[in-house]
PDB file of C-alpha atoms in Angstrom:
ATOM      1  CA  MET A 659      98.456  38.628 215.020  1.00 55.00           C
ATOM      2  CA  SER A 660     100.587  41.591 213.985  1.00 80.00           C
ATOM      3  CA  ARG A 661      98.939  44.473 212.174  1.00 88.00           C
ATOM      4  CA  PRO A 662      99.307  44.513 208.388  1.00 94.00           C
ATOM      5  CA  ARG A 663     101.624  47.238 207.165  1.00 96.00           C
ATOM      6  CA  ILE A 664     101.240  49.720 204.334  1.00 97.00           C
ATOM      7  CA  LEU A 665     104.603  51.071 203.215  1.00 98.00           C
ATOM      8  CA  VAL A 666     104.502  54.619 201.852  1.00 97.00           C
ATOM      9  CA  ILE A 667     107.701  55.285 199.906  1.00 96.00           C
ATOM     10  CA  ASN A 668     109.035  58.781 199.360  1.00 93.00           C
ATOM     11  CA  PRO A 669     111.225  58.231 196.258  1.00 91.00           C
ATOM     12  CA  ASN A 670     113.337  61.316 196.935  1.00 86.00           C
ATOM     13  CA  SER A 671     115.945  61.511 199.677  1.00 84.00           C
ATOM     14  CA  ASN A 672     114.549  64.626 201.381  1.00 86.00           C
ATOM     15  CA  PRO A 673     113.468  63.625 204.917  1.00 88.00           C
ATOM     16  CA  ALA A 674     111.386  66.813 205.255  1.00 85.00           C
ATOM     17  CA  VAL A 675     109.059  65.476 202.551  1.00 86.00           C
ATOM     18  CA  THR A 676     108.778  62.160 204.404  1.00 90.00           C
ATOM     19  CA  ARG A 677     107.924  63.950 207.659  1.00 90.00           C
ATOM     20  CA  GLY A 678     105.262  65.922 205.797  1.00 88.00           C
ATOM     21  CA  LEU A 679     103.778  62.651 204.551  1.00 91.00           C
ATOM     22  CA  GLU A 680     103.717  61.253 208.079  1.00 94.00           C
ATOM     23  CA  ASP A 681     101.845  64.317 209.331  1.00 92.00           C
ATOM     24  CA  ALA A 682      99.374  64.239 206.429  1.00 91.00           C
ATOM     25  CA  LEU A 683      98.579  60.569 207.041  1.00 94.00           C
ATOM     26  CA  LYS A 684      97.980  60.772 210.801  1.00 94.00           C
ATOM     27  CA  PRO A 685      94.166  61.045 210.385  1.00 92.00           C
ATOM     28  CA  LEU A 686      94.209  57.694 208.533  1.00 93.00           C
ATOM     29  CA  GLY A 687      95.758  55.775 211.413  1.00 90.00           C
ATOM     30  CA  PHE A 688      93.216  54.022 213.621  1.00 87.00           C
ATOM     31  CA  GLU A 689      93.247  51.444 216.388  1.00 85.00           C
ATOM     32  CA  GLY A 690      93.302  47.944 214.994  1.00 85.00           C
ATOM     33  CA  GLY A 691      93.877  49.184 211.447  1.00 88.00           C
ATOM     34  CA  PRO A 692      96.918  48.704 209.233  1.00 93.00           C
ATOM     35  CA  GLU A 693     100.188  50.259 210.316  1.00 95.00           C
ATOM     36  CA  LEU A 694     101.241  53.164 208.090  1.00 96.00           C
ATOM     37  CA  VAL A 695     105.006  53.408 207.648  1.00 96.00           C
ATOM     38  CA  CYS A 696     106.663  56.183 205.617  1.00 96.00           C
ATOM     39  CA  GLN A 697     110.129  55.478 204.265  1.00 95.00           C
ATOM     40  CA  THR A 698     112.629  57.648 202.410  1.00 93.00           C
ATOM     41  CA  LEU A 699     114.348  56.096 199.402  1.00 91.00           C
ATOM     42  CA  ALA A 700     118.005  56.700 200.281  1.00 86.00           C
ATOM     43  CA  GLU A 701     119.080  56.172 196.660  1.00 82.00           C
ATOM     44  CA  GLY A 702     116.715  58.842 195.351  1.00 77.00           C
ATOM     45  CA  PRO A 703     117.591  62.424 194.370  1.00 67.00           C
ATOM     46  CA  PHE A 704     116.848  65.220 196.847  1.00 64.00           C
ATOM     47  CA  GLY A 705     113.777  66.147 194.800  1.00 64.00           C
ATOM     48  CA  ILE A 706     112.275  64.210 191.903  1.00 60.00           C
ATOM     49  CA  GLU A 707     111.844  66.524 188.959  1.00 57.00           C
ATOM     50  CA  SER A 708     111.669  65.814 185.238  1.00 51.00           C
ATOM     51  CA  PRO A 709     115.196  64.421 184.653  1.00 54.00           C
ATOM     52  CA  ASP A 710     115.008  62.170 187.727  1.00 55.00           C
ATOM     53  CA  VAL A 711     111.808  60.200 187.122  1.00 65.00           C
ATOM     54  CA  ASP A 712     113.168  57.156 185.295  1.00 72.00           C
ATOM     55  CA  GLY A 713     116.241  56.838 187.503  1.00 81.00           C
ATOM     56  CA  VAL A 714     114.321  55.808 190.612  1.00 87.00           C
ATOM     57  CA  ALA A 715     112.247  53.065 188.965  1.00 90.00           C
ATOM     58  CA  MET A 716     114.653  50.181 189.581  1.00 91.00           C
ATOM     59  CA  PRO A 717     115.644  51.245 193.136  1.00 92.00           C
ATOM     60  CA  LEU A 718     111.922  51.315 193.924  1.00 94.00           C
ATOM     61  CA  ARG A 719     111.419  47.872 192.450  1.00 95.00           C
ATOM     62  CA  ARG A 720     114.320  46.473 194.465  1.00 94.00           C
ATOM     63  CA  LEU A 721     112.837  47.937 197.628  1.00 95.00           C
ATOM     64  CA  VAL A 722     109.401  46.471 196.898  1.00 96.00           C
ATOM     65  CA  GLU A 723     110.780  43.071 195.863  1.00 95.00           C
ATOM     66  CA  GLY A 724     112.920  42.852 198.990  1.00 94.00           C
ATOM     67  CA  ASP A 725     110.082  43.728 201.375  1.00 94.00           C
ATOM     68  CA  ASN A 726     108.334  40.601 202.624  1.00 91.00           C
ATOM     69  CA  SER A 727     106.457  42.352 205.433  1.00 93.00           C
ATOM     70  CA  SER A 728     104.241  44.979 203.824  1.00 97.00           C
ATOM     71  CA  ALA A 729     100.703  44.186 202.677  1.00 97.00           C
ATOM     72  CA  ALA A 730     100.612  47.089 200.212  1.00 98.00           C
ATOM     73  CA  PHE A 731     102.853  49.840 198.855  1.00 98.00           C
ATOM     74  CA  VAL A 732     102.273  53.484 197.956  1.00 98.00           C
ATOM     75  CA  ILE A 733     104.729  55.358 195.719  1.00 96.00           C
ATOM     76  CA  ALA A 734     104.508  58.918 197.005  1.00 94.00           C
ATOM     77  CA  CYS A 735     105.607  60.924 193.983  1.00 91.00           C
ATOM     78  CA  TYR A 736     103.172  62.566 191.583  1.00 90.00           C
ATOM     79  CA  SER A 737     105.001  61.187 188.550  1.00 87.00           C
ATOM     80  CA  ASP A 738     104.198  57.614 189.716  1.00 92.00           C
ATOM     81  CA  PRO A 739     107.818  56.611 188.957  1.00 91.00           C
ATOM     82  CA  GLY A 740     108.364  52.886 188.619  1.00 92.00           C
ATOM     83  CA  LEU A 741     104.710  52.093 189.242  1.00 95.00           C
ATOM     84  CA  GLN A 742     104.401  49.416 186.567  1.00 94.00           C
ATOM     85  CA  VAL A 743     107.779  47.761 187.194  1.00 94.00           C
ATOM     86  CA  CYS A 744     106.996  47.640 190.921  1.00 96.00           C
ATOM     87  CA  ARG A 745     103.646  45.997 190.187  1.00 96.00           C
ATOM     88  CA  GLU A 746     105.491  43.443 188.064  1.00 95.00           C
ATOM     89  CA  GLY A 747     107.837  42.738 190.982  1.00 93.00           C
ATOM     90  CA  THR A 748     105.240  41.778 193.607  1.00 96.00           C
ATOM     91  CA  ASP A 749     101.869  40.105 193.958  1.00 95.00           C
ATOM     92  CA  ARG A 750     100.832  42.699 196.561  1.00 97.00           C
ATOM     93  CA  PRO A 751      99.034  45.904 195.529  1.00 97.00           C
ATOM     94  CA  VAL A 752     101.097  48.949 194.584  1.00 98.00           C
ATOM     95  CA  PHE A 753      99.394  52.351 194.392  1.00 98.00           C
ATOM     96  CA  GLY A 754     100.656  55.464 192.604  1.00 97.00           C
ATOM     97  CA  ILE A 755      99.574  58.780 194.060  1.00 97.00           C
ATOM     98  CA  ALA A 756      98.964  60.521 190.713  1.00 96.00           C
ATOM     99  CA  GLU A 757      96.629  57.783 189.520  1.00 97.00           C
ATOM    100  CA  CYS A 758      94.787  57.661 192.864  1.00 98.00           C
ATOM    101  CA  GLY A 759      94.656  61.445 193.246  1.00 97.00           C
ATOM    102  CA  VAL A 760      93.058  61.975 189.852  1.00 97.00           C
ATOM    103  CA  LEU A 761      90.547  59.143 190.359  1.00 97.00           C
ATOM    104  CA  THR A 762      89.568  60.620 193.719  1.00 98.00           C
ATOM    105  CA  ALA A 763      89.144  64.100 192.222  1.00 98.00           C
ATOM    106  CA  MET A 764      86.821  62.701 189.571  1.00 97.00           C
ATOM    107  CA  ALA A 765      84.737  61.111 192.306  1.00 97.00           C
ATOM    108  CA  ARG A 766      84.318  64.541 193.880  1.00 97.00           C
ATOM    109  CA  ALA A 767      83.729  66.774 190.853  1.00 98.00           C
ATOM    110  CA  GLU A 768      83.070  66.775 187.121  1.00 97.00           C
ATOM    111  CA  THR A 769      86.276  68.681 186.337  1.00 98.00           C
ATOM    112  CA  PHE A 770      89.596  68.940 188.139  1.00 98.00           C
ATOM    113  CA  GLY A 771      92.707  71.076 187.996  1.00 98.00           C
ATOM    114  CA  VAL A 772      96.268  70.211 188.963  1.00 98.00           C
ATOM    115  CA  ILE A 773      98.844  72.382 190.707  1.00 97.00           C
ATOM    116  CA  ALA A 774     102.238  71.286 189.342  1.00 95.00           C
ATOM    117  CA  ILE A 775     105.576  72.122 190.913  1.00 91.00           C
ATOM    118  CA  ALA A 776     107.058  73.343 187.607  1.00 90.00           C
ATOM    119  CA  GLN A 777     106.146  74.025 184.001  1.00 92.00           C
ATOM    120  CA  ARG A 778     108.433  71.238 182.806  1.00 89.00           C
ATOM    121  CA  SER A 779     106.390  68.710 184.798  1.00 89.00           C
ATOM    122  CA  ILE A 780     103.172  69.439 182.908  1.00 93.00           C
ATOM    123  CA  PRO A 781     103.933  67.670 179.582  1.00 92.00           C
ATOM    124  CA  ARG A 782     104.805  64.503 181.519  1.00 90.00           C
ATOM    125  CA  HIS A 783     101.579  64.729 183.515  1.00 93.00           C
ATOM    126  CA  MET A 784      99.589  65.293 180.319  1.00 95.00           C
ATOM    127  CA  ARG A 785     101.095  62.186 178.700  1.00 94.00           C
ATOM    128  CA  TYR A 786     100.059  60.179 181.750  1.00 93.00           C
ATOM    129  CA  LEU A 787      96.499  61.516 181.652  1.00 95.00           C
ATOM    130  CA  ARG A 788      96.258  60.700 177.942  1.00 96.00           C
ATOM    131  CA  GLN A 789      97.401  57.149 178.671  1.00 94.00           C
ATOM    132  CA  MET A 790      94.621  56.886 181.266  1.00 94.00           C
ATOM    133  CA  GLY A 791      92.077  58.445 178.874  1.00 95.00           C
ATOM    134  CA  LEU A 792      91.174  61.192 181.346  1.00 95.00           C
ATOM    135  CA  THR A 793      92.104  64.440 179.606  1.00 95.00           C
ATOM    136  CA  GLU A 794      88.462  65.372 178.968  1.00 96.00           C
ATOM    137  CA  ARG A 795      87.910  65.801 182.711  1.00 97.00           C
ATOM    138  CA  LEU A 796      90.995  68.015 183.159  1.00 98.00           C
ATOM    139  CA  ALA A 797      90.121  71.704 183.389  1.00 98.00           C
ATOM    140  CA  GLY A 798      93.755  72.785 183.451  1.00 98.00           C
ATOM    141  CA  GLU A 799      97.160  72.424 185.061  1.00 98.00           C
ATOM    142  CA  ARG A 800      99.251  75.348 186.248  1.00 98.00           C
ATOM    143  CA  PRO A 801     102.755  75.444 187.765  1.00 96.00           C
ATOM    144  CA  LEU A 802     104.080  76.902 190.992  1.00 93.00           C
ATOM    145  CA  ASN A 803     107.585  76.974 189.473  1.00 88.00           C
ATOM    146  CA  MET A 804     109.112  75.940 192.780  1.00 83.00           C
ATOM    147  CA  SER A 805     111.316  72.986 193.723  1.00 76.00           C
ATOM    148  CA  VAL A 806     110.060  69.948 195.645  1.00 73.00           C
ATOM    149  CA  ALA A 807     112.030  71.126 198.684  1.00 71.00           C
ATOM    150  CA  GLU A 808     110.492  74.595 198.491  1.00 74.00           C
ATOM    151  CA  THR A 809     106.949  73.235 198.362  1.00 74.00           C
ATOM    152  CA  ALA A 810     107.660  71.130 201.455  1.00 68.00           C
ATOM    153  CA  SER A 811     109.212  73.830 203.618  1.00 65.00           C
ATOM    154  CA  GLY A 812     109.515  77.114 201.737  1.00 62.00           C
ATOM    155  CA  GLU A 813     107.968  80.357 202.904  1.00 69.00           C
ATOM    156  CA  GLY A 814     105.142  81.708 200.821  1.00 86.00           C
ATOM    157  CA  THR A 815     104.231  78.330 199.294  1.00 90.00           C
ATOM    158  CA  LEU A 816     100.630  78.372 200.511  1.00 92.00           C
ATOM    159  CA  ALA A 817      99.992  81.900 199.226  1.00 93.00           C
ATOM    160  CA  LYS A 818     101.289  80.898 195.791  1.00 94.00           C
ATOM    161  CA  MET A 819      99.155  77.733 195.822  1.00 95.00           C
ATOM    162  CA  ILE A 820      96.062  79.782 196.664  1.00 96.00           C
ATOM    163  CA  GLU A 821      96.810  82.127 193.761  1.00 96.00           C
ATOM    164  CA  ILE A 822      97.220  79.217 191.320  1.00 97.00           C
ATOM    165  CA  GLY A 823      94.209  77.390 192.761  1.00 98.00           C
ATOM    166  CA  ARG A 824      91.983  80.427 192.256  1.00 98.00           C
ATOM    167  CA  ALA A 825      93.084  80.678 188.632  1.00 98.00           C
ATOM    168  CA  LEU A 826      92.305  76.999 188.088  1.00 98.00           C
ATOM    169  CA  ARG A 827      88.888  77.471 189.698  1.00 98.00           C
ATOM    170  CA  ASP A 828      87.850  80.834 188.249  1.00 98.00           C
ATOM    171  CA  GLU A 829      89.577  80.918 184.860  1.00 98.00           C
ATOM    172  CA  ASP A 830      89.856  77.220 183.948  1.00 98.00           C
ATOM    173  CA  GLY A 831      86.639  75.953 185.539  1.00 98.00           C
ATOM    174  CA  ALA A 832      88.115  73.345 187.887  1.00 98.00           C
ATOM    175  CA  ARG A 833      85.689  72.099 190.530  1.00 98.00           C
ATOM    176  CA  ALA A 834      88.313  70.110 192.415  1.00 98.00           C
ATOM    177  CA  ILE A 835      92.067  70.590 192.770  1.00 98.00           C
ATOM    178  CA  VAL A 836      94.743  67.913 192.869  1.00 98.00           C
ATOM    179  CA  MET A 837      98.038  68.901 194.476  1.00 97.00           C
ATOM    180  CA  GLY A 838     100.659  67.656 192.024  1.00 94.00           C
ATOM    181  CA  CYS A 839     103.512  66.935 194.425  1.00 89.00           C
ATOM    182  CA  ALA A 840     103.819  64.888 197.617  1.00 86.00           C
ATOM    183  CA  GLY A 841     105.742  67.785 199.148  1.00 82.00           C
ATOM    184  CA  MET A 842     102.561  69.904 199.165  1.00 88.00           C
ATOM    185  CA  ALA A 843     100.839  67.620 201.687  1.00 86.00           C
ATOM    186  CA  ARG A 844     100.750  70.022 204.635  1.00 87.00           C
ATOM    187  CA  HIS A 845      98.924  72.668 202.604  1.00 91.00           C
ATOM    188  CA  ARG A 846      95.805  70.654 201.711  1.00 93.00           C
ATOM    189  CA  ARG A 847      93.414  71.811 204.423  1.00 94.00           C
ATOM    190  CA  PRO A 848      94.260  75.541 204.366  1.00 94.00           C
ATOM    191  CA  LEU A 849      94.148  75.498 200.559  1.00 96.00           C
ATOM    192  CA  GLU A 850      90.715  73.869 200.594  1.00 97.00           C
ATOM    193  CA  ASP A 851      89.483  76.404 203.149  1.00 97.00           C
ATOM    194  CA  ALA A 852      90.732  79.271 200.973  1.00 97.00           C
ATOM    195  CA  LEU A 853      89.281  77.935 197.698  1.00 98.00           C
ATOM    196  CA  GLY A 854      85.970  76.531 198.914  1.00 98.00           C
ATOM    197  CA  ILE A 855      86.221  73.467 196.640  1.00 98.00           C
ATOM    198  CA  ALA A 856      87.614  69.974 197.168  1.00 98.00           C
ATOM    199  CA  VAL A 857      91.400  69.800 197.339  1.00 98.00           C
ATOM    200  CA  ILE A 858      92.913  66.336 196.966  1.00 98.00           C
ATOM    201  CA  ASP A 859      96.213  65.373 198.521  1.00 96.00           C
ATOM    202  CA  PRO A 860      97.161  62.452 196.266  1.00 96.00           C
ATOM    203  CA  THR A 861      99.106  60.609 198.971  1.00 96.00           C
ATOM    204  CA  GLN A 862      96.093  60.664 201.278  1.00 96.00           C
ATOM    205  CA  ALA A 863      93.989  59.434 198.345  1.00 97.00           C
ATOM    206  CA  ALA A 864      96.362  56.564 197.564  1.00 98.00           C
ATOM    207  CA  VAL A 865      96.741  55.486 201.187  1.00 97.00           C
ATOM    208  CA  THR A 866      92.956  55.578 201.624  1.00 97.00           C
ATOM    209  CA  MET A 867      92.634  53.163 198.690  1.00 97.00           C
ATOM    210  CA  ALA A 868      95.394  50.980 200.127  1.00 97.00           C
ATOM    211  CA  LEU A 869      93.668  50.924 203.523  1.00 96.00           C
ATOM    212  CA  GLY A 870      90.422  49.719 201.998  1.00 95.00           C
ATOM    213  CA  THR A 871      92.211  47.053 199.990  1.00 96.00           C
ATOM    214  CA  VAL A 872      94.160  45.728 202.974  1.00 95.00           C
ATOM    215  CA  GLN A 873      91.209  45.868 205.355  1.00 91.00           C
ATOM    216  CA  PHE A 874      88.894  43.976 203.041  1.00 89.00           C
ATOM    217  CA  SER A 875      91.548  41.372 202.309  1.00 84.00           C
ATOM    218  CA  ASN A 876      91.709  40.620 206.036  1.00 75.00           C
ATOM    219  CA  HIS A 877      87.960  40.647 206.833  1.00 70.00           C
TER     220      HIS A 877
END
């Protein structure tokens, strides 16, 4: 039998972000386990920021609907674009990294903080948390004010993330940090080492949930 596949979709068209996802997910690959495949959405913008969120929903749904091989899907953008319409388009599980990242943070600590890429992202994230009924566990959210591309490959990104993470920890009272952009994936471990509290990469969190779902459905 072929291995079941989990498709991790980068909804922007920046291949550097997709490569960062592949690197971040390597520890989750294991012999005999599901195959993890990262794919760039060619129709997506170079970086998904506030004006771009709704525009990728239907391209994502078409991709999910047309895929008859994957056992589960992960939408690797912290806005969870198209999550509900993709779930309506398939009977296989679809995971959004924002939802999974926040749920994982709450399993690790009483309060969590979020590092956003930009100030304009925060109101959208707050609306999402209100819809999930989770705002009481949020200690705070602070922006890097960088682009998606800069967080993936820019110089000085980690130092800025450490600065923001310390403010979330020391001033806002966060006991876990969620990185609010898939492009931040490569910074998780050094950020956690610098802060001394749990740092959640939401894509790793979502793929971990997908792995458990797929494994248990086959055993």
